[in-house]
Amino acid sequence: MSDLYKTIRATSEGYYTEKRSRFLSFAIPVRTPEEVKAQVEACRKKYYDARHVCWAYMLGADRTTFRANDDGEPSSTAGKPILGQINSNELTDILVIVVRYFGGIKLGTSGLIVAYRSAAAEAIAAAEVEERTVDVECTVVFEYPSLNDIMRVVKEMQPAIVSQAFEANCEMTLRVRQSQEEILKNRLLMIEGAYLKDS
């Protein structure tokens, strides 16, 4: 299983016109359905005079949380082609909104699909795509004399230190790439007196 996923660094915009209909598109980095809702609402407010505000999103490194919305356009002519662009670029943690200003000439089903797909593609093409790692955290508990051994593992494997507390029992929470998790845990458990919390 890969512990890498692709997302966009910042919001980007695209533009597409077809038979006088104008399509403004936005690719926005998001993490939660709540963020999606807030972004869609903000877009509706800003472009209150637009005929349609269609969108699709994909969330999570495993890319299993997604939704598409046609906002009054014929079924599957807007949200689905937008989602299709997110999929073909293998992106996640992304929301793509396409705002349509109707130009007076109907585009027909296939025309709409092409327009929404093209507008979404424009916004994604303008975005800076970056690869991120799927990270996991683990907390190791140990006695103070073992600190040097723990720090040696940390130095060699270079997980991020999220928090640490040095009391009678010392505790350190480390964040590491998912693919390194087992190796890190095994090495920590080899240290005398060390054990993992909640595992």
Coordinates of C-alpha atoms in Angstrom, one line a residue:
M1 CA 0.0 0.0 0.0
S2 CA 1.4 3.4 -0.9
D3 CA 1.7 6.0 1.8
L4 CA 2.0 8.8 -0.7
Y5 CA -0.9 10.9 -2.0
K6 CA -1.2 13.9 -4.3
T7 CA -3.0 17.1 -3.5
I8 CA -2.8 20.8 -4.4
R9 CA -0.8 23.4 -2.5
A10 CA -3.1 26.4 -2.9
T11 CA -6.3 27.5 -4.6
S12 CA -6.0 27.9 -8.4
E13 CA -8.4 29.2 -11.0
G14 CA -9.5 28.3 -14.6
Y15 CA -11.8 29.7 -17.2
Y16 CA -13.7 28.3 -20.1
T17 CA -16.3 29.7 -22.5
E18 CA -18.7 27.8 -24.8
K19 CA -21.4 29.5 -26.9
R20 CA -21.4 32.6 -24.7
S21 CA -21.7 30.6 -21.5
R22 CA -18.8 31.4 -19.1
F23 CA -17.4 28.8 -16.7
L24 CA -15.2 30.0 -13.9
S25 CA -13.4 27.2 -12.1
F26 CA -11.6 26.9 -8.8
A27 CA -9.5 24.1 -7.4
I28 CA -9.3 24.5 -3.6
P29 CA -7.4 22.4 -1.0
V30 CA -9.7 21.0 1.6
R31 CA -9.5 18.5 4.4
T32 CA -13.1 18.0 5.7
P33 CA -16.7 18.0 4.4
E34 CA -17.3 21.0 6.6
E35 CA -14.5 22.9 4.8
V36 CA -16.2 21.9 1.5
K37 CA -19.5 23.3 2.6
A38 CA -18.0 26.6 3.7
Q39 CA -16.1 27.0 0.4
V40 CA -19.2 26.2 -1.7
E41 CA -21.3 28.6 0.4
A42 CA -18.7 31.4 0.0
C43 CA -18.6 30.8 -3.7
R44 CA -22.4 31.0 -4.0
K45 CA -22.3 34.3 -2.1
K46 CA -19.6 35.7 -4.2
Y47 CA -21.1 34.7 -7.6
Y48 CA -24.8 35.1 -6.4
D49 CA -25.8 36.1 -10.0
A50 CA -24.5 32.9 -11.6
R51 CA -26.9 30.3 -13.0
H52 CA -25.2 27.2 -11.5
V53 CA -22.5 26.5 -8.9
C54 CA -21.5 22.9 -9.5
W55 CA -18.8 21.0 -7.6
A56 CA -17.1 17.8 -6.7
Y57 CA -14.6 16.8 -4.0
M58 CA -12.3 14.0 -3.0
L59 CA -11.0 13.5 0.6
G60 CA -8.5 11.3 2.4
A61 CA -5.3 9.5 1.3
D62 CA -7.3 6.4 0.4
R63 CA -9.6 8.6 -1.9
T64 CA -12.8 6.9 -0.7
T65 CA -14.7 10.0 0.4
F66 CA -16.1 11.9 -2.5
R67 CA -19.2 13.7 -3.7
A68 CA -20.4 15.4 -6.9
N69 CA -23.2 18.0 -7.2
D70 CA -24.9 19.1 -10.5
D71 CA -26.7 22.1 -8.8
G72 CA -29.7 22.0 -11.2
E73 CA -27.8 21.0 -14.3
P74 CA -29.1 17.8 -16.0
S75 CA -28.1 14.8 -14.0
S76 CA -24.4 13.8 -14.3
T77 CA -23.5 16.6 -16.7
A78 CA -21.6 18.7 -14.2
G79 CA -20.5 17.1 -10.9
K80 CA -19.5 13.9 -12.5
P81 CA -17.2 15.3 -15.2
I82 CA -15.6 17.6 -12.5
L83 CA -15.0 14.5 -10.3
G84 CA -13.6 12.7 -13.3
Q85 CA -10.9 15.3 -13.6
I86 CA -10.0 15.0 -10.0
N87 CA -9.8 11.2 -10.5
S88 CA -7.8 11.3 -13.7
N89 CA -5.2 13.5 -12.0
E90 CA -5.2 11.2 -9.0
L91 CA -5.8 14.0 -6.6
T92 CA -7.3 14.1 -3.1
D93 CA -8.1 16.7 -0.3
I94 CA -9.4 18.8 -3.2
L95 CA -12.6 20.6 -4.0
V96 CA -13.3 21.8 -7.6
I97 CA -16.1 24.3 -8.0
V98 CA -17.3 25.4 -11.5
V99 CA -19.5 28.5 -11.7
R100 CA -21.6 28.9 -14.8
Y101 CA -22.9 32.1 -16.3
F102 CA -25.5 31.1 -18.9
G103 CA -25.0 32.7 -22.2
G104 CA -28.5 32.2 -23.7
I105 CA -27.7 29.3 -25.9
K106 CA -28.3 25.7 -24.6
L107 CA -25.3 23.4 -24.8
G108 CA -27.0 20.1 -24.6
T109 CA -25.9 17.2 -22.5
S110 CA -22.7 16.4 -24.3
G111 CA -21.8 20.1 -24.5
L112 CA -22.3 20.5 -20.8
I113 CA -20.2 17.5 -20.0
V114 CA -17.3 18.8 -22.2
A115 CA -17.6 22.4 -20.7
Y116 CA -17.6 21.3 -17.1
R117 CA -14.8 18.8 -17.7
S118 CA -12.7 21.4 -19.5
A119 CA -13.3 24.1 -16.9
A120 CA -12.3 21.7 -14.1
A121 CA -9.2 20.6 -16.1
E122 CA -8.2 24.3 -16.5
A123 CA -8.3 24.9 -12.7
I124 CA -6.4 21.7 -11.9
A125 CA -3.8 22.5 -14.6
A126 CA -3.2 25.9 -13.0
A127 CA -2.6 24.3 -9.6
E128 CA 0.7 23.3 -8.0
V129 CA 0.4 19.6 -7.3
E130 CA 2.5 18.2 -4.4
E131 CA 3.0 14.7 -3.1
R132 CA 2.4 14.2 0.6
T133 CA 3.0 11.2 2.9
V134 CA 0.4 9.5 5.0
D135 CA 1.8 9.9 8.5
V136 CA 1.0 8.0 11.7
E137 CA 1.8 8.8 15.3
C138 CA 3.0 6.5 18.1
T139 CA 3.8 7.2 21.7
V140 CA 6.6 5.4 23.4
V141 CA 7.0 5.3 27.2
F142 CA 10.4 4.6 28.7
E143 CA 12.6 5.2 31.8
Y144 CA 15.0 8.1 31.8
P145 CA 18.2 5.9 31.5
S146 CA 16.9 4.7 28.1
L147 CA 16.7 8.2 26.7
N148 CA 20.0 7.8 24.7
D149 CA 18.8 4.6 23.1
I150 CA 15.5 6.2 22.1
M151 CA 17.2 9.3 20.7
R152 CA 19.6 7.1 18.7
V153 CA 16.5 5.5 16.9
V154 CA 15.0 9.0 16.5
K155 CA 18.2 10.3 14.9
E156 CA 18.5 7.4 12.5
M157 CA 14.9 7.1 11.5
Q158 CA 14.1 10.8 11.7
P159 CA 10.4 10.8 12.7
A160 CA 9.0 14.1 13.8
I161 CA 8.8 14.6 17.5
V162 CA 5.3 15.7 18.2
S163 CA 5.6 16.0 22.0
Q164 CA 7.9 14.8 24.8
A165 CA 7.7 14.7 28.6
F166 CA 10.6 13.7 30.8
E167 CA 9.3 12.7 34.2
A168 CA 9.6 9.5 36.3
N169 CA 8.3 7.8 33.2
C170 CA 9.4 9.5 30.0
E171 CA 7.0 9.8 27.1
M172 CA 7.6 10.7 23.5
T173 CA 5.1 11.0 20.7
L174 CA 6.6 10.5 17.2
R175 CA 5.1 11.0 13.8
V176 CA 6.4 8.8 10.9
R177 CA 5.5 7.8 7.4
Q178 CA 3.0 4.9 7.4
S179 CA 5.5 2.6 5.6
Q180 CA 8.1 3.2 8.3
E181 CA 5.7 2.6 11.3
E182 CA 6.4 -1.1 11.9
I183 CA 10.1 -0.6 11.7
L184 CA 10.1 2.3 14.1
K185 CA 7.8 0.5 16.6
N186 CA 9.9 -2.7 16.5
R187 CA 13.1 -0.7 17.1
L188 CA 11.6 1.2 20.0
L189 CA 10.3 -2.0 21.6
M190 CA 13.8 -3.5 21.5
I191 CA 14.9 -0.9 24.0
E192 CA 14.9 -2.2 27.5
G193 CA 11.8 -1.1 29.5
A194 CA 10.3 0.8 26.6
Y195 CA 6.7 0.1 25.6
L196 CA 4.1 1.7 23.3
K197 CA 1.0 3.4 24.6
D198 CA -2.4 2.3 23.3
S199 CA -1.0 -0.5 21.1

